[in-house]
Amino acid sequence: MRPPGIKDVAAQSGVSIKTVSRVVNGEPSVHPETRSRVLEAIDRLGYVPNTAARSLKSGTGGAIGVLIDSLADPFFASLVSAIEARALKEGLSVLVASTGLDEGRERDQLTGFIAGHQVAGVIIAPVAAELPYLEAFRNVTPVVAVDRPLAAFDSVVVDDYAATQLAIRQFVELGHTRIAFYDRDERFLTIRRRYQGYTDVLAEAGIDLDPSLVSWTIDGSLDYAAETERLLGLEDPPTAFFASNAKAAIGLTTSLHRIGREGTAHIAFGDFTLADVLRPAVSCINQDPFVIGTAAIERLLELRESPADEPREWVVPTSLVSRGSGEIPGPAQRHTVDARTASTTSMVGGPAA
């Protein structure tokens, strides 16, 4: 039985061969609805464009495509650096694009990478939970997901839930009962898992969840300065902050220093530049983008040799790095320490018998 060809895709999707070719080559002029029909037909038929097959046979796929949320995100900037460093050792260049967290844009960028640029592989921070249209290219162009899992493909992630629990438990053990969850963005599975870890630790500690201590964002545009002032202006303000990502941590730390409240306890999920030189230095969950990026490209290189391998989820270990900001005690413990200090001072400075 012959493999499906471009004519079959055209017939299945009700368009011309030329239109199928434009979609396969990643041309932006195709109407989104038409593009979707063609990609669905490619997926159903298992069609592999001849250009991609030739690239595999001749070894001309000399680049890796990396598709991330945003080029401005510090986590992803470091991740791309790690991928590029390893790729260059293999003689591969790196093409970088962003999704803007838009599924349609994600599909267009992936089509451009695979069918247009004929990349040797793709590393992606997925927006959609499933990308079935990639199945047609599996044996030609390996795909590895990072930061968030992707159904039916290899993924390199961290245990967001357990890592968050480490941070929140430390706050509870230090006597904090008013703990803010800073930057809850429900678009991300990672943030949803971190929020679950936060709420579960509060519940196990018998601390009621206060919705006013949760900073919501629906489009990633949280005004960090205004939100920090809102939280600290509450009648019963938080005594500790958990920043759910590195970008939020930068915004929080900047805001606390600007208003002279840097002595407020805070822990970041993810490290960032200069976090270790601030005073106090910022404690963080060490979600190392260099380790994640390196693990992702190593797996991608393996899949180039063995594309039929069963997909796996690779969990990179994390740790809570104590630097000072996350070890500031809660009010009750501070009062106990202050009382002990005052008592000791009184004893040392009192009159001699």
mmCIF file of C-alpha atoms in Angstrom:
data_model
loop_
_atom_site.group_PDB
_atom_site.id
_atom_site.type_symbol
_atom_site.label_atom_id
_atom_site.label_comp_id
_atom_site.label_asym_id
_atom_site.label_seq_id
_atom_site.Cartn_x
_atom_site.Cartn_y
_atom_site.Cartn_z
ATOM 1 C CA MET A 1 0.000 0.000 0.000
ATOM 2 C CA ARG A 2 1.460 3.352 -1.051
ATOM 3 C CA PRO A 3 1.985 6.049 1.601
ATOM 4 C CA PRO A 4 -0.416 9.021 1.437
ATOM 5 C CA GLY A 5 0.654 11.863 -0.823
ATOM 6 C CA ILE A 6 -0.067 15.528 -1.213
ATOM 7 C CA LYS A 7 -3.007 14.780 -3.559
ATOM 8 C CA ASP A 8 -4.649 12.708 -0.815
ATOM 9 C CA VAL A 9 -4.263 15.548 1.673
ATOM 10 C CA ALA A 10 -5.758 18.013 -0.830
ATOM 11 C CA ALA A 11 -8.752 15.725 -1.470
ATOM 12 C CA GLN A 12 -9.287 15.041 2.226
ATOM 13 C CA SER A 13 -9.244 18.726 3.171
ATOM 14 C CA GLY A 14 -11.102 20.003 0.103
ATOM 15 C CA VAL A 15 -8.388 22.365 -1.104
ATOM 16 C CA SER A 16 -5.935 22.562 -3.957
ATOM 17 C CA ILE A 17 -2.525 20.898 -4.019
ATOM 18 C CA LYS A 18 -0.998 24.376 -4.111
ATOM 19 C CA THR A 19 -2.775 25.288 -0.853
ATOM 20 C CA VAL A 20 -1.498 22.134 0.833
ATOM 21 C CA SER A 21 1.999 23.030 -0.329
ATOM 22 C CA ARG A 22 1.648 26.557 1.126
ATOM 23 C CA VAL A 23 0.581 25.104 4.487
ATOM 24 C CA VAL A 24 3.421 22.569 4.490
ATOM 25 C CA ASN A 25 5.930 25.318 3.721
ATOM 26 C CA GLY A 26 4.656 27.465 6.568
ATOM 27 C CA GLU A 27 3.478 30.368 4.411
ATOM 28 C CA PRO A 28 1.499 32.871 6.532
ATOM 29 C CA SER A 29 -0.986 33.827 3.779
ATOM 30 C CA VAL A 30 -3.220 30.763 4.305
ATOM 31 C CA HIS A 31 -6.504 31.426 6.136
ATOM 32 C CA PRO A 32 -6.390 29.944 9.678
ATOM 33 C CA GLU A 33 -9.500 27.800 9.108
ATOM 34 C CA THR A 34 -8.039 26.382 5.887
ATOM 35 C CA ARG A 35 -4.705 25.743 7.600
ATOM 36 C CA SER A 36 -6.491 23.822 10.352
ATOM 37 C CA ARG A 37 -8.328 21.614 7.836
ATOM 38 C CA VAL A 38 -5.118 20.799 6.008
ATOM 39 C CA LEU A 39 -3.201 20.017 9.217
ATOM 40 C CA GLU A 40 -6.049 17.796 10.444
ATOM 41 C CA ALA A 41 -5.974 15.919 7.128
ATOM 42 C CA ILE A 42 -2.204 15.508 7.414
ATOM 43 C CA ASP A 43 -2.720 14.111 10.916
ATOM 44 C CA ARG A 44 -5.492 11.690 9.887
ATOM 45 C CA LEU A 45 -3.624 10.374 6.848
ATOM 46 C CA GLY A 46 -0.179 10.221 8.441
ATOM 47 C CA TYR A 47 1.247 12.217 5.548
ATOM 48 C CA VAL A 48 4.951 13.110 5.726
ATOM 49 C CA PRO A 49 5.983 15.925 3.350
ATOM 50 C CA ASN A 50 8.676 14.878 0.881
ATOM 51 C CA THR A 51 10.775 17.925 1.833
ATOM 52 C CA ALA A 52 11.020 16.725 5.430
ATOM 53 C CA ALA A 53 11.794 13.156 4.351
ATOM 54 C CA ARG A 54 14.571 14.369 2.038
ATOM 55 C CA SER A 55 16.001 16.432 4.874
ATOM 56 C CA LEU A 56 16.200 13.350 7.079
ATOM 57 C CA LYS A 57 17.853 11.225 4.385
ATOM 58 C CA SER A 58 20.380 13.809 3.259
ATOM 59 C CA GLY A 59 21.191 15.152 6.715
ATOM 60 C CA THR A 60 20.406 18.749 5.735
ATOM 61 C CA GLY A 61 18.350 19.418 8.868
ATOM 62 C CA GLY A 62 21.101 21.466 10.484
ATOM 63 C CA ALA A 63 19.028 23.376 13.020
ATOM 64 C CA ILE A 64 16.886 22.776 16.081
ATOM 65 C CA GLY A 65 13.698 24.743 16.583
ATOM 66 C CA VAL A 66 12.989 26.031 20.096
ATOM 67 C CA LEU A 67 9.463 27.321 20.743
ATOM 68 C CA ILE A 68 8.876 29.104 24.060
ATOM 69 C CA ASP A 69 6.321 31.388 25.709
ATOM 70 C CA SER A 70 8.249 34.625 25.484
ATOM 71 C CA LEU A 71 11.741 35.719 24.557
ATOM 72 C CA ALA A 72 11.673 38.196 27.462
ATOM 73 C CA ASP A 73 11.081 35.575 30.166
ATOM 74 C CA PRO A 74 14.319 35.095 32.199
ATOM 75 C CA PHE A 75 13.679 31.372 32.702
ATOM 76 C CA PHE A 76 13.296 30.692 28.992
ATOM 77 C CA ALA A 77 16.206 32.952 28.059
ATOM 78 C CA SER A 78 18.501 30.797 30.210
ATOM 79 C CA LEU A 79 16.919 27.600 28.892
ATOM 80 C CA VAL A 80 17.616 28.626 25.283
ATOM 81 C CA SER A 81 21.237 29.429 26.189
ATOM 82 C CA ALA A 82 21.713 25.919 27.553
ATOM 83 C CA ILE A 83 20.142 24.321 24.481
ATOM 84 C CA GLU A 84 22.252 26.428 22.138
ATOM 85 C CA ALA A 85 25.503 25.615 23.943
ATOM 86 C CA ARG A 86 24.890 21.870 23.548
ATOM 87 C CA ALA A 87 23.554 22.151 19.994
ATOM 88 C CA LEU A 88 26.642 23.983 18.784
ATOM 89 C CA LYS A 89 28.803 21.083 19.951
ATOM 90 C CA GLU A 90 26.790 18.879 17.587
ATOM 91 C CA GLY A 91 27.166 21.322 14.711
ATOM 92 C CA LEU A 92 23.529 22.372 14.976
ATOM 93 C CA SER A 93 22.232 25.928 14.971
ATOM 94 C CA VAL A 94 19.179 27.012 16.969
ATOM 95 C CA LEU A 95 16.070 28.783 15.675
ATOM 96 C CA VAL A 96 14.007 30.427 18.425
ATOM 97 C CA ALA A 97 10.375 31.546 18.239
ATOM 98 C CA SER A 98 7.644 32.356 20.743
ATOM 99 C CA THR A 99 3.991 31.374 21.057
ATOM 100 C CA GLY A 100 2.730 34.288 23.120
ATOM 101 C CA LEU A 101 0.660 31.529 24.771
ATOM 102 C CA ASP A 102 -1.568 31.405 21.692
ATOM 103 C CA GLU A 103 -2.465 27.937 20.333
ATOM 104 C CA GLY A 104 -2.954 29.177 16.769
ATOM 105 C CA ARG A 105 0.414 30.885 16.784
ATOM 106 C CA GLU A 106 1.924 27.746 18.286
ATOM 107 C CA ARG A 107 0.617 25.661 15.392
ATOM 108 C CA ASP A 108 1.890 28.141 12.797
ATOM 109 C CA GLN A 109 5.355 28.299 14.369
ATOM 110 C CA LEU A 110 5.598 24.511 14.557
ATOM 111 C CA THR A 111 4.523 24.144 10.935
ATOM 112 C CA GLY A 112 7.150 26.688 9.933
ATOM 113 C CA PHE A 113 9.847 24.883 11.892
ATOM 114 C CA ILE A 114 9.070 21.388 10.646
ATOM 115 C CA ALA A 115 7.776 21.827 7.119
ATOM 116 C CA GLY A 116 9.353 25.157 6.255
ATOM 117 C CA HIS A 117 12.784 25.158 7.908
ATOM 118 C CA GLN A 118 12.929 21.342 8.054
ATOM 119 C CA VAL A 119 14.554 21.437 11.473
ATOM 120 C CA ALA A 120 16.282 18.378 12.892
ATOM 121 C CA GLY A 121 14.096 18.507 16.015
ATOM 122 C CA VAL A 122 11.890 20.733 18.134
ATOM 123 C CA ILE A 123 12.008 21.628 21.823
ATOM 124 C CA ILE A 124 8.764 23.254 22.891
ATOM 125 C CA ALA A 125 7.122 24.760 25.964
ATOM 126 C CA PRO A 126 3.643 23.656 24.870
ATOM 127 C CA VAL A 127 0.546 25.829 25.041
ATOM 128 C CA ALA A 128 -1.951 23.131 24.059
ATOM 129 C CA ALA A 129 -2.031 19.980 26.189
ATOM 130 C CA GLU A 130 -2.092 17.852 23.024
ATOM 131 C CA LEU A 131 -0.632 18.429 19.558
ATOM 132 C CA PRO A 132 -1.964 15.502 17.492
ATOM 133 C CA TYR A 133 -0.948 17.072 14.175
ATOM 134 C CA LEU A 134 2.713 16.457 15.125
ATOM 135 C CA GLU A 135 2.190 12.682 15.004
ATOM 136 C CA ALA A 136 2.662 12.709 11.224
ATOM 137 C CA PHE A 137 6.194 14.033 11.661
ATOM 138 C CA ARG A 138 7.252 11.902 14.650
ATOM 139 C CA ASN A 139 9.667 9.658 12.742
ATOM 140 C CA VAL A 140 11.175 12.595 10.869
ATOM 141 C CA THR A 141 11.311 15.389 13.426
ATOM 142 C CA PRO A 142 11.607 14.429 17.128
ATOM 143 C CA VAL A 143 9.863 16.670 19.648
ATOM 144 C CA VAL A 144 10.648 17.187 23.342
ATOM 145 C CA ALA A 145 8.503 19.332 25.638
ATOM 146 C CA VAL A 146 9.945 21.401 28.478
ATOM 147 C CA ASP A 147 8.439 23.002 31.589
ATOM 148 C CA ARG A 148 5.014 21.493 30.866
ATOM 149 C CA PRO A 149 4.152 17.924 29.820
ATOM 150 C CA LEU A 150 2.880 17.179 26.322
ATOM 151 C CA ALA A 151 0.709 14.122 25.724
ATOM 152 C CA ALA A 152 2.349 11.404 23.577
ATOM 153 C CA PHE A 153 5.764 13.120 23.526
ATOM 154 C CA ASP A 154 8.848 13.169 25.750
ATOM 155 C CA SER A 155 8.741 15.898 28.402
ATOM 156 C CA VAL A 156 11.357 17.376 30.737
ATOM 157 C CA VAL A 157 9.701 18.924 33.786
ATOM 158 C CA VAL A 158 10.065 19.514 37.514
ATOM 159 C CA ASP A 159 7.720 18.459 40.305
ATOM 160 C CA ASP A 160 5.998 21.822 40.707
ATOM 161 C CA TYR A 161 3.621 20.548 43.376
ATOM 162 C CA ALA A 162 6.232 19.028 45.701
ATOM 163 C CA ALA A 163 8.699 21.904 45.235
ATOM 164 C CA THR A 164 6.065 24.466 46.224
ATOM 165 C CA GLN A 165 5.169 22.433 49.280
ATOM 166 C CA LEU A 166 8.795 22.675 50.438
ATOM 167 C CA ALA A 167 8.633 26.458 50.386
ATOM 168 C CA ILE A 168 5.221 26.819 52.018
ATOM 169 C CA ARG A 169 6.051 24.290 54.747
ATOM 170 C CA GLN A 170 9.164 26.296 55.599
ATOM 171 C CA PHE A 171 7.037 29.415 56.027
ATOM 172 C CA VAL A 172 4.591 27.530 58.260
ATOM 173 C CA GLU A 173 7.415 26.098 60.383
ATOM 174 C CA LEU A 174 8.753 29.637 60.836
ATOM 175 C CA GLY A 175 5.420 30.740 62.255
ATOM 176 C CA HIS A 176 3.830 32.373 59.211
ATOM 177 C CA THR A 177 0.070 31.985 58.853
ATOM 178 C CA ARG A 178 -0.542 34.853 56.403
ATOM 179 C CA ILE A 179 1.186 33.629 53.251
ATOM 180 C CA ALA A 180 0.528 35.260 49.881
ATOM 181 C CA PHE A 181 0.514 33.334 46.599
ATOM 182 C CA TYR A 182 1.959 35.898 44.216
ATOM 183 C CA ASP A 183 0.963 35.713 40.514
ATOM 184 C CA ARG A 184 -1.608 32.969 39.969
ATOM 185 C CA ASP A 185 -1.955 32.554 36.211
ATOM 186 C CA GLU A 186 -4.398 29.745 35.424
ATOM 187 C CA ARG A 187 -3.194 29.477 31.813
ATOM 188 C CA PHE A 188 -0.213 27.447 33.006
ATOM 189 C CA LEU A 189 -0.424 23.861 34.245
ATOM 190 C CA THR A 190 2.791 24.555 36.180
ATOM 191 C CA ILE A 191 1.167 27.419 38.116
ATOM 192 C CA ARG A 192 -1.978 25.385 38.745
ATOM 193 C CA ARG A 193 0.168 22.615 40.260
ATOM 194 C CA ARG A 194 2.102 25.124 42.386
ATOM 195 C CA TYR A 195 -1.134 26.648 43.638
ATOM 196 C CA GLN A 196 -2.390 23.189 44.583
ATOM 197 C CA GLY A 197 0.784 22.593 46.578
ATOM 198 C CA TYR A 198 0.235 25.932 48.351
ATOM 199 C CA THR A 199 -3.380 25.237 49.288
ATOM 200 C CA ASP A 200 -2.667 21.657 50.399
ATOM 201 C CA VAL A 201 0.064 22.740 52.838
ATOM 202 C CA LEU A 202 -2.207 25.422 54.291
ATOM 203 C CA ALA A 203 -4.923 22.811 54.775
ATOM 204 C CA GLU A 204 -2.614 20.307 56.470
ATOM 205 C CA ALA A 205 -1.413 23.091 58.799
ATOM 206 C CA GLY A 206 -4.987 24.061 59.680
ATOM 207 C CA ILE A 207 -4.636 27.500 58.081
ATOM 208 C CA ASP A 208 -7.728 28.825 56.329
ATOM 209 C CA LEU A 209 -7.254 29.869 52.722
ATOM 210 C CA ASP A 210 -7.798 33.620 52.372
ATOM 211 C CA PRO A 211 -8.604 34.530 48.732
ATOM 212 C CA SER A 212 -7.415 38.091 49.344
ATOM 213 C CA LEU A 213 -3.860 36.734 49.694
ATOM 214 C CA VAL A 214 -3.909 35.295 46.165
ATOM 215 C CA SER A 215 -2.683 37.543 43.343
ATOM 216 C CA TRP A 216 -4.594 36.658 40.185
ATOM 217 C CA THR A 217 -3.614 37.438 36.611
ATOM 218 C CA ILE A 218 -5.519 36.425 33.507
ATOM 219 C CA ASP A 219 -3.164 37.644 30.818
ATOM 220 C CA GLY A 220 0.289 37.781 32.409
ATOM 221 C CA SER A 221 0.130 41.546 32.934
ATOM 222 C CA LEU A 222 0.011 41.759 36.711
ATOM 223 C CA ASP A 223 1.084 45.194 37.982
ATOM 224 C CA TYR A 224 3.606 44.002 40.552
ATOM 225 C CA ALA A 225 4.065 47.347 42.310
ATOM 226 C CA ALA A 226 0.325 47.926 42.695
ATOM 227 C CA GLU A 227 -0.319 44.322 43.759
ATOM 228 C CA THR A 228 2.441 44.388 46.380
ATOM 229 C CA GLU A 229 0.998 47.575 47.847
ATOM 230 C CA ARG A 230 -2.522 46.080 47.801
ATOM 231 C CA LEU A 231 -1.414 43.012 49.729
ATOM 232 C CA LEU A 232 0.631 44.936 52.293
ATOM 233 C CA GLY A 233 -2.238 47.401 52.682
ATOM 234 C CA LEU A 234 -4.702 44.714 53.800
ATOM 235 C CA GLU A 235 -6.089 44.990 57.324
ATOM 236 C CA ASP A 236 -4.337 41.694 58.069
ATOM 237 C CA PRO A 237 -1.466 41.699 55.541
ATOM 238 C CA PRO A 238 0.726 38.754 54.568
ATOM 239 C CA THR A 239 3.948 38.216 56.483
ATOM 240 C CA ALA A 240 5.381 35.974 53.751
ATOM 241 C CA PHE A 241 5.196 35.869 49.957
ATOM 242 C CA PHE A 242 5.562 32.937 47.581
ATOM 243 C CA ALA A 243 6.372 34.220 44.065
ATOM 244 C CA SER A 244 5.121 31.578 41.625
ATOM 245 C CA ASN A 245 7.717 32.232 38.905
ATOM 246 C CA ALA A 246 10.986 34.077 38.293
ATOM 247 C CA LYS A 247 9.370 37.032 36.525
ATOM 248 C CA ALA A 248 6.965 37.543 39.423
ATOM 249 C CA ALA A 249 9.854 37.210 41.876
ATOM 250 C CA ILE A 250 11.723 40.035 40.162
ATOM 251 C CA GLY A 251 8.606 42.208 40.315
ATOM 252 C CA LEU A 252 7.967 41.366 43.960
ATOM 253 C CA THR A 253 11.550 41.886 45.110
ATOM 254 C CA THR A 254 11.815 45.187 43.263
ATOM 255 C CA SER A 255 8.560 46.384 44.831
ATOM 256 C CA LEU A 256 9.554 45.351 48.362
ATOM 257 C CA HIS A 257 12.888 47.155 48.104
ATOM 258 C CA ARG A 258 11.269 50.254 46.607
ATOM 259 C CA ILE A 259 8.916 50.692 49.572
ATOM 260 C CA GLY A 260 11.431 49.649 52.217
ATOM 261 C CA ARG A 261 9.794 46.300 53.017
ATOM 262 C CA GLU A 262 12.617 44.026 51.903
ATOM 263 C CA GLY A 263 12.588 42.475 55.386
ATOM 264 C CA THR A 264 9.294 40.742 54.536
ATOM 265 C CA ALA A 265 9.771 36.989 54.081
ATOM 266 C CA HIS A 266 9.671 35.805 50.465
ATOM 267 C CA ILE A 267 10.641 32.797 48.372
ATOM 268 C CA ALA A 268 10.813 32.650 44.566
ATOM 269 C CA PHE A 269 9.976 29.698 42.354
ATOM 270 C CA GLY A 270 12.993 29.933 40.083
ATOM 271 C CA ASP A 271 16.248 31.832 40.434
ATOM 272 C CA PHE A 272 17.072 35.113 38.718
ATOM 273 C CA THR A 273 20.071 37.365 38.097
ATOM 274 C CA LEU A 274 21.365 39.184 41.216
ATOM 275 C CA ALA A 275 19.000 37.273 43.519
ATOM 276 C CA ASP A 276 22.019 36.122 45.526
ATOM 277 C CA VAL A 277 23.555 39.582 45.977
ATOM 278 C CA LEU A 278 20.501 41.449 47.262
ATOM 279 C CA ARG A 279 20.091 42.057 50.985
ATOM 280 C CA PRO A 280 18.534 39.881 52.081
ATOM 281 C CA ALA A 281 19.473 37.514 49.281
ATOM 282 C CA VAL A 282 16.416 35.852 47.768
ATOM 283 C CA SER A 283 15.701 32.261 48.746
ATOM 284 C CA CYS A 284 14.363 30.220 45.847
ATOM 285 C CA ILE A 285 13.208 26.908 44.485
ATOM 286 C CA ASN A 286 16.116 26.057 42.220
ATOM 287 C CA GLN A 287 14.334 25.201 38.966
ATOM 288 C CA ASP A 288 17.571 25.252 37.022
ATOM 289 C CA PRO A 289 16.841 26.142 33.359
ATOM 290 C CA PHE A 290 20.347 25.060 32.346
ATOM 291 C CA VAL A 291 19.760 21.541 33.680
ATOM 292 C CA ILE A 292 16.310 21.384 32.064
ATOM 293 C CA GLY A 293 17.550 22.714 28.722
ATOM 294 C CA THR A 294 20.524 20.367 28.655
ATOM 295 C CA ALA A 295 18.354 17.362 29.528
ATOM 296 C CA ALA A 296 15.893 18.310 26.784
ATOM 297 C CA ILE A 297 18.451 18.543 24.007
ATOM 298 C CA GLU A 298 20.222 15.375 25.144
ATOM 299 C CA ARG A 299 16.910 13.545 24.846
ATOM 300 C CA LEU A 300 16.254 15.165 21.474
ATOM 301 C CA LEU A 301 19.618 13.934 20.184
ATOM 302 C CA GLU A 302 18.776 10.424 21.390
ATOM 303 C CA LEU A 303 15.430 10.526 19.596
ATOM 304 C CA ARG A 304 17.125 11.476 16.339
ATOM 305 C CA GLU A 305 18.815 8.079 16.498
ATOM 306 C CA SER A 306 15.824 6.175 17.943
ATOM 307 C CA PRO A 307 12.616 8.000 16.936
ATOM 308 C CA ALA A 308 10.413 5.016 17.810
ATOM 309 C CA ASP A 309 11.310 5.122 21.532
ATOM 310 C CA GLU A 310 8.321 5.215 23.880
ATOM 311 C CA PRO A 311 7.663 8.747 25.209
ATOM 312 C CA ARG A 312 8.718 9.406 28.801
ATOM 313 C CA GLU A 313 8.381 12.189 31.327
ATOM 314 C CA TRP A 314 11.762 13.194 32.753
ATOM 315 C CA VAL A 315 11.558 14.900 36.152
ATOM 316 C CA VAL A 316 14.518 17.147 36.986
ATOM 317 C CA PRO A 317 15.217 17.410 40.759
ATOM 318 C CA THR A 318 14.715 20.748 42.506
ATOM 319 C CA SER A 319 15.834 22.072 45.872
ATOM 320 C CA LEU A 320 15.034 24.939 48.204
ATOM 321 C CA VAL A 321 18.020 27.280 48.257
ATOM 322 C CA SER A 322 18.152 29.179 51.567
ATOM 323 C CA ARG A 323 19.715 32.618 51.230
ATOM 324 C CA GLY A 324 17.957 34.721 53.821
ATOM 325 C CA SER A 325 14.656 36.088 52.532
ATOM 326 C CA GLY A 326 12.856 32.783 53.015
ATOM 327 C CA GLU A 327 14.214 32.235 56.528
ATOM 328 C CA ILE A 328 12.745 35.359 58.141
ATOM 329 C CA PRO A 329 10.532 34.182 61.032
ATOM 330 C CA GLY A 330 6.844 34.930 61.382
ATOM 331 C CA PRO A 331 5.479 37.414 63.955
ATOM 332 C CA ALA A 332 4.998 34.868 66.744
ATOM 333 C CA GLN A 333 8.553 33.546 66.467
ATOM 334 C CA ARG A 334 9.960 37.074 66.157
ATOM 335 C CA HIS A 335 8.241 38.093 69.362
ATOM 336 C CA THR A 336 9.641 35.039 71.142
ATOM 337 C CA VAL A 337 13.156 35.813 69.905
ATOM 338 C CA ASP A 338 12.791 39.501 70.879
ATOM 339 C CA ALA A 339 11.563 38.563 74.364
ATOM 340 C CA ARG A 340 14.476 36.191 74.874
ATOM 341 C CA THR A 341 16.917 38.854 73.677
ATOM 342 C CA ALA A 342 15.427 41.450 76.034
ATOM 343 C CA SER A 343 15.560 39.006 78.933
ATOM 344 C CA THR A 344 19.211 38.157 78.227
ATOM 345 C CA THR A 345 20.118 41.830 77.939
ATOM 346 C CA SER A 346 18.404 42.576 81.260
ATOM 347 C CA MET A 347 20.297 39.789 82.991
ATOM 348 C CA VAL A 348 23.644 40.831 81.524
ATOM 349 C CA GLY A 349 23.154 44.540 82.178
ATOM 350 C CA GLY A 350 21.509 44.304 85.652
ATOM 351 C CA PRO A 351 23.162 45.419 88.891
ATOM 352 C CA ALA A 352 25.765 43.133 90.435
ATOM 353 C CA ALA A 353 24.694 41.251 93.539
#
